[in-house]
Amino acid sequence: MAKQKMTKKGRTTRRPTKAELAQQERIKSLLFRFLVVIFLLFAASKLGVFGMTAYNLFRLLVGSAAYVFIGALLTYAIFSKIITQREGMVSGFWLVFTGILLEYQAYFDLSYKGKDLLNHTFKLALSDLSAFQVKEFLGGGLIGGGLYLPVSFLFAAIGTFFIGALLILFGLFFMSPWSVYDVADGLALLREKSQERAVIRAEKRAEKAAEKERLKAEEEARRLEEAAQELEAAQEEAIALAQVEYPTFDVETGEILDEEEHEILILTEEREPFFEGEEFPVLLAEDEVEEQEVADDVTEDIALDFKPKAKPAYKLPSIDLFAPIKVKSQANEKKIVRQNIKVLEDTFASFGIKVVVERAEIGPSVTKYEVKPAVGVRVNRISNLADDLALALAAKDVRIEAPIPGKSMVGIEVPNSEVTMVPFRELWEQAKTSPTKLLDIPLGKAVNGSVRSFDLARMPHLLVAGSTGSGKSVAVNGIIASILMKAGPDQVKFMMIDPKMVELSVYNDIPHLLIPVVTNPRKAARALQKVVDEMEKRYELFSHLGVRNLEGYNTKVADFNRSSEEKQIPLPLIVVIVDELADLMMVASKEVEDAIIRLGQKARAAGIHMILATQRPSVDVISGLIKANVPSRIAFAVSSGTDSRTILDENGAEKLLGRGDMLFKPIDENHPVRLQGSFISDDDVEAIVSFIKNQAEADYDKSFDPGEVTEGDFESGTGDSNGDPLFEEARALVVETQKASASMIQRRLSVGFNRATRLMEELEAAGVIGPAEGTKPRKVLENQ
């Protein structure tokens, strides 16, 4: 019960509640602010003796800056709640006001030549105060004079002006809604824009120089053509003059002689002809054609499976073919990062783990926080908090890299609120790959914003795997476009296999293709075998010439061409692209796997490289032998950690975001790198393909044509009307050994059980062996 107090009349009174006390305090505060506002209004307007005296008292303290001080106090008295909510507003004002006092006092010191500045200021203020007037300039008053004396002693009067200006600028900055991070981001953005403008200006200058060179070359070609035409006209005119039969006159009579006499005169004249022999210009051109044909024949004899014809000069595609895409700003991400740093540290502290967030790198799709744990903190304690951190950060998923390779820190990758696209054009312009490395391909941007490229010649083969819609096909298109941007048809050749029929068919009829895009899985297995045959032929050629790889062979060809009139053709690189490996493995697993394994083991030195893509990263598609021979891998988003381990031999891909978010594990690194792949649209692909088709026509190589295939060519088939191609071999084997069993045929002819069983049925139908008699072996009815 509340304590009660008895009055003289016997009535009791109660103590006010907290709400009532708070209400009373608010009323007192409001009344006090009202009186202060009235006082400041009188002082500001200098009404009467009271207003003039109040204003001069302010002038005594802050000098001629009294109007600024009164205005600031008036604003604070009215809007105190709003002002206190803005961090840095009050401190910023005091910095600005201090700078103003220093500026006023420095100006006042320059106009006063005496020594005792404070005493002089005090006397002038008292004179105005006693006379109820505002007449003298008082600088910064007593407060300004007290601040000015040490500053002027250290920096002199001129330096004080500079110090005051700095204080005003810093104060205005603190009062503004911007932070130091915002200013740094703005300066970085300005620098990027200036660099972009510089790059654009450099490109324009380069374009103008190239245009001048082109015009100069065209003018030179036109001049040479005109000179050639003039020379040809002069030669024709000379020939015509030599063949004209002029009428002959008799010198004495002036009469024209008849034809017989004219012929006699010509025969009896001893005059050298204008041209000796046959028509010189025509014979010279024919001789050149014959020489060229001989040289071409020699080249065709030396070349191995590649017989390119004479073609016009090939012009590489320009990056201007790709439409520029405006990238979203990540200014909002920077604000979120500053908030997440505090959330991370608080979350770790709540679990008893002391960490410090050293830095944060904002990438296109994720932000990587580099966390340094305290001494004695086990790494797996941090790794086990992935779900708790995702909950605290309200993130879709969190991937923890513990530890970061080469650093004593743990990486925490948190998805951005918005994924920033990485256009292919931007990536290509920033990559600046070497034009001599034809297979050096920009793949994507790392978390720190740097462009990551890889040289397919060093990989030497690449496995790309991920679920549907994760970005595999876009990545493959980006790799193909990168190669087409740098290599001509005589430098790199493609063999493309696309069982889905829709991903790579757009590249049909480009001159870089060895054969049209293969869409039949059975033909694809045969086409891979053709590539294996080409590899073996190349190694035979290398052995004959005493070189170890394609580079050594092409170097010898170049040396030979410089010293000989008979030209040889260098061998191109071959890139085999399989867009859906799982479909091929379902149809002809043994043939496809054997071809891939052989190419993976030996094709690097022969200049043959593979890019295998699949959306079903299971062990029956990506076998252990394939993984062993395709060491470089790219993993896109997958559904489970099992699929991630199948691709990368470790978890991580199940936490990717999709849409080009990938883990890239090259042959020379032990840990995968997270990248955001480049985006290349269908319009961009069609633009570069159309440009290339206009440059040259497709020239397919018939030696790589898989031809027509039948069911009987593969183990999983059921045969056709013409029988199995191995029938004669099986027949010879059975007749020679006088034994007939499916297991023997399977072992001796290296075929599957289904095919061996089918061969046994064909042998029975042909009367070579007898029917099955239970567990007894079949009788061989045919003798040698």
mmCIF file of N, CA and C in Angstrom, residues 12-72:
data_model
loop_
_atom_site.group_PDB
_atom_site.id
_atom_site.type_symbol
_atom_site.label_atom_id
_atom_site.label_comp_id
_atom_site.label_asym_id
_atom_site.label_seq_id
_atom_site.Cartn_x
_atom_site.Cartn_y
_atom_site.Cartn_z
ATOM 1 N N THR A 12 -6.524 12.400 3.704
ATOM 2 C CA THR A 12 -5.236 11.808 3.287
ATOM 3 C C THR A 12 -4.907 12.237 1.868
ATOM 4 N N THR A 13 -3.556 12.367 1.557
ATOM 5 C CA THR A 13 -3.068 12.670 0.192
ATOM 6 C C THR A 13 -2.124 11.547 -0.250
ATOM 7 N N ARG A 14 -2.089 11.252 -1.532
ATOM 8 C CA ARG A 14 -1.223 10.181 -2.057
ATOM 9 C C ARG A 14 -0.057 10.789 -2.832
ATOM 10 N N ARG A 15 1.020 10.010 -2.964
ATOM 11 C CA ARG A 15 2.209 10.444 -3.719
ATOM 12 C C ARG A 15 1.944 10.252 -5.217
ATOM 13 N N PRO A 16 2.460 11.181 -6.041
ATOM 14 C CA PRO A 16 2.215 11.043 -7.495
ATOM 15 C C PRO A 16 2.908 9.791 -8.063
ATOM 16 N N THR A 17 2.314 9.235 -9.096
ATOM 17 C CA THR A 17 2.892 8.059 -9.765
ATOM 18 C C THR A 17 4.038 8.483 -10.687
ATOM 19 N N LYS A 18 4.729 7.475 -11.226
ATOM 20 C CA LYS A 18 5.843 7.763 -12.135
ATOM 21 C C LYS A 18 5.362 8.452 -13.406
ATOM 22 N N ALA A 19 4.221 8.047 -13.905
ATOM 23 C CA ALA A 19 3.688 8.685 -15.112
ATOM 24 C C ALA A 19 3.378 10.150 -14.853
ATOM 25 N N GLU A 20 2.813 10.410 -13.662
ATOM 26 C CA GLU A 20 2.507 11.802 -13.324
ATOM 27 C C GLU A 20 3.776 12.614 -13.146
ATOM 28 N N LEU A 21 4.789 12.015 -12.515
ATOM 29 C CA LEU A 21 6.065 12.713 -12.371
ATOM 30 C C LEU A 21 6.684 13.005 -13.739
ATOM 31 N N ALA A 22 6.611 12.031 -14.646
ATOM 32 C CA ALA A 22 7.148 12.247 -15.991
ATOM 33 C C ALA A 22 6.378 13.333 -16.715
ATOM 34 N N GLN A 23 5.069 13.357 -16.526
ATOM 35 C CA GLN A 23 4.262 14.407 -17.148
ATOM 36 C C GLN A 23 4.654 15.770 -16.614
ATOM 37 N N GLN A 24 4.891 15.843 -15.287
ATOM 38 C CA GLN A 24 5.308 17.113 -14.701
ATOM 39 C C GLN A 24 6.668 17.557 -15.246
ATOM 40 N N GLU A 25 7.593 16.587 -15.421
ATOM 41 C CA GLU A 25 8.901 16.926 -15.971
ATOM 42 C C GLU A 25 8.787 17.442 -17.399
ATOM 43 N N ARG A 26 7.909 16.818 -18.180
ATOM 44 C CA ARG A 26 7.716 17.295 -19.559
ATOM 45 C C ARG A 26 7.161 18.706 -19.586
ATOM 46 N N ILE A 27 6.229 18.987 -18.653
ATOM 47 C CA ILE A 27 5.658 20.338 -18.610
ATOM 48 C C ILE A 27 6.727 21.354 -18.225
ATOM 49 N N LYS A 28 7.556 20.990 -17.236
ATOM 50 C CA LYS A 28 8.629 21.898 -16.825
ATOM 51 C C LYS A 28 9.619 22.121 -17.974
ATOM 52 N N SER A 29 9.954 21.039 -18.674
ATOM 53 C CA SER A 29 10.894 21.164 -19.803
ATOM 54 C C SER A 29 10.306 22.034 -20.904
ATOM 55 N N LEU A 30 9.025 21.830 -21.195
ATOM 56 C CA LEU A 30 8.373 22.628 -22.231
ATOM 57 C C LEU A 30 8.320 24.096 -21.834
ATOM 58 N N LEU A 31 8.041 24.357 -20.554
ATOM 59 C CA LEU A 31 7.990 25.738 -20.082
ATOM 60 C C LEU A 31 9.368 26.378 -20.146
ATOM 61 N N PHE A 32 10.387 25.609 -19.748
ATOM 62 C CA PHE A 32 11.740 26.144 -19.788
ATOM 63 C C PHE A 32 12.170 26.462 -21.222
ATOM 64 N N ARG A 33 11.871 25.542 -22.157
ATOM 65 C CA ARG A 33 12.239 25.804 -23.552
ATOM 66 C C ARG A 33 11.474 26.990 -24.110
ATOM 67 N N PHE A 34 10.221 27.150 -23.680
ATOM 68 C CA PHE A 34 9.442 28.288 -24.142
ATOM 69 C C PHE A 34 10.083 29.592 -23.691
ATOM 70 N N LEU A 35 10.525 29.656 -22.412
ATOM 71 C CA LEU A 35 11.174 30.873 -21.900
ATOM 72 C C LEU A 35 12.503 31.125 -22.614
ATOM 73 N N VAL A 36 13.242 30.047 -22.888
ATOM 74 C CA VAL A 36 14.515 30.211 -23.604
ATOM 75 C C VAL A 36 14.277 30.740 -25.009
ATOM 76 N N VAL A 37 13.249 30.238 -25.660
ATOM 77 C CA VAL A 37 12.950 30.704 -27.014
ATOM 78 C C VAL A 37 12.572 32.181 -26.987
ATOM 79 N N ILE A 38 11.747 32.599 -26.000
ATOM 80 C CA ILE A 38 11.375 34.013 -25.882
ATOM 81 C C ILE A 38 12.611 34.858 -25.663
ATOM 82 N N PHE A 39 13.495 34.386 -24.774
ATOM 83 C CA PHE A 39 14.728 35.124 -24.498
ATOM 84 C C PHE A 39 15.588 35.252 -25.750
ATOM 85 N N LEU A 40 15.745 34.158 -26.481
ATOM 86 C CA LEU A 40 16.576 34.194 -27.684
ATOM 87 C C LEU A 40 15.955 35.057 -28.776
ATOM 88 N N LEU A 41 14.618 35.060 -28.862
ATOM 89 C CA LEU A 41 13.973 35.911 -29.867
ATOM 90 C C LEU A 41 14.199 37.377 -29.555
ATOM 91 N N PHE A 42 14.094 37.763 -28.285
ATOM 92 C CA PHE A 42 14.381 39.146 -27.918
ATOM 93 C C PHE A 42 15.825 39.505 -28.218
ATOM 94 N N ALA A 43 16.753 38.575 -27.914
ATOM 95 C CA ALA A 43 18.167 38.836 -28.157
ATOM 96 C C ALA A 43 18.458 38.943 -29.646
ATOM 97 N N ALA A 44 17.848 38.058 -30.439
ATOM 98 C CA ALA A 44 18.114 38.076 -31.881
ATOM 99 C C ALA A 44 17.562 39.331 -32.529
ATOM 100 N N SER A 45 16.378 39.802 -32.046
ATOM 101 C CA SER A 45 15.767 40.981 -32.657
ATOM 102 C C SER A 45 16.230 42.285 -32.018
ATOM 103 N N LYS A 46 16.978 42.166 -30.886
ATOM 104 C CA LYS A 46 17.505 43.358 -30.177
ATOM 105 C C LYS A 46 16.397 44.358 -29.849
ATOM 106 N N LEU A 47 15.289 43.834 -29.310
ATOM 107 C CA LEU A 47 14.155 44.685 -28.965
ATOM 108 C C LEU A 47 14.381 45.341 -27.599
ATOM 109 N N GLY A 48 14.447 46.640 -27.589
ATOM 110 C CA GLY A 48 14.554 47.392 -26.341
ATOM 111 C C GLY A 48 15.871 47.175 -25.636
ATOM 112 N N VAL A 49 15.893 47.690 -24.421
ATOM 113 C CA VAL A 49 17.105 47.576 -23.609
ATOM 114 C C VAL A 49 17.377 46.117 -23.254
ATOM 115 N N PHE A 50 16.313 45.347 -22.973
ATOM 116 C CA PHE A 50 16.493 43.933 -22.620
ATOM 117 C C PHE A 50 17.098 43.145 -23.784
ATOM 118 N N GLY A 51 16.526 43.308 -24.965
ATOM 119 C CA GLY A 51 17.037 42.592 -26.121
ATOM 120 C C GLY A 51 18.452 42.991 -26.482
ATOM 121 N N MET A 52 18.754 44.338 -26.407
ATOM 122 C CA MET A 52 20.088 44.815 -26.741
ATOM 123 C C MET A 52 21.114 44.288 -25.744
ATOM 124 N N THR A 53 20.743 44.287 -24.462
ATOM 125 C CA THR A 53 21.671 43.811 -23.429
ATOM 126 C C THR A 53 21.947 42.322 -23.603
ATOM 127 N N ALA A 54 20.889 41.540 -23.852
ATOM 128 C CA ALA A 54 21.082 40.109 -24.044
ATOM 129 C C ALA A 54 21.971 39.828 -25.251
ATOM 130 N N TYR A 55 21.756 40.538 -26.327
ATOM 131 C CA TYR A 55 22.574 40.329 -27.532
ATOM 132 C C TYR A 55 24.036 40.674 -27.270
ATOM 133 N N ASN A 56 24.288 41.805 -26.526
ATOM 134 C CA ASN A 56 25.664 42.196 -26.243
ATOM 135 C C ASN A 56 26.351 41.229 -25.292
ATOM 136 N N LEU A 57 25.584 40.575 -24.413
ATOM 137 C CA LEU A 57 26.184 39.542 -23.565
ATOM 138 C C LEU A 57 26.670 38.367 -24.418
ATOM 139 N N PHE A 58 25.866 37.995 -25.393
ATOM 140 C CA PHE A 58 26.319 36.942 -26.315
ATOM 141 C C PHE A 58 27.557 37.411 -27.094
ATOM 142 N N ARG A 59 27.571 38.684 -27.483
ATOM 143 C CA ARG A 59 28.717 39.223 -28.218
ATOM 144 C C ARG A 59 29.966 39.215 -27.352
ATOM 145 N N LEU A 60 29.809 39.434 -26.062
ATOM 146 C CA LEU A 60 30.961 39.392 -25.172
ATOM 147 C C LEU A 60 31.596 38.006 -25.186
ATOM 148 N N LEU A 61 30.786 36.967 -25.294
ATOM 149 C CA LEU A 61 31.310 35.605 -25.269
ATOM 150 C C LEU A 61 31.825 35.152 -26.623
ATOM 151 N N VAL A 62 31.012 35.322 -27.677
ATOM 152 C CA VAL A 62 31.370 34.764 -28.997
ATOM 153 C C VAL A 62 31.571 35.844 -30.047
ATOM 154 N N GLY A 63 31.605 37.109 -29.658
ATOM 155 C CA GLY A 63 31.916 38.177 -30.589
ATOM 156 C C GLY A 63 30.841 38.367 -31.638
ATOM 157 N N SER A 64 31.277 38.740 -32.812
ATOM 158 C CA SER A 64 30.339 39.038 -33.895
ATOM 159 C C SER A 64 29.675 37.787 -34.445
ATOM 160 N N ALA A 65 30.043 36.591 -33.977
ATOM 161 C CA ALA A 65 29.371 35.360 -34.372
ATOM 162 C C ALA A 65 28.163 35.079 -33.493
ATOM 163 N N ALA A 66 27.705 36.107 -32.744
ATOM 164 C CA ALA A 66 26.588 35.900 -31.826
ATOM 165 C C ALA A 66 25.318 35.517 -32.565
ATOM 166 N N TYR A 67 25.092 36.060 -33.745
ATOM 167 C CA TYR A 67 23.861 35.742 -34.475
ATOM 168 C C TYR A 67 23.832 34.281 -34.887
ATOM 169 N N VAL A 68 25.009 33.708 -35.215
ATOM 170 C CA VAL A 68 25.079 32.285 -35.546
ATOM 171 C C VAL A 68 24.770 31.440 -34.312
ATOM 172 N N PHE A 69 25.353 31.827 -33.173
ATOM 173 C CA PHE A 69 25.166 31.074 -31.947
ATOM 174 C C PHE A 69 23.702 31.134 -31.481
ATOM 175 N N ILE A 70 23.109 32.337 -31.564
ATOM 176 C CA ILE A 70 21.707 32.478 -31.155
ATOM 177 C C ILE A 70 20.801 31.668 -32.070
ATOM 178 N N GLY A 71 21.044 31.712 -33.349
ATOM 179 C CA GLY A 71 20.234 30.935 -34.289
ATOM 180 C C GLY A 71 20.339 29.435 -34.035
ATOM 181 N N ALA A 72 21.575 28.951 -33.725
ATOM 182 C CA ALA A 72 21.754 27.523 -33.435
ATOM 183 C C ALA A 72 21.015 27.131 -32.163
#
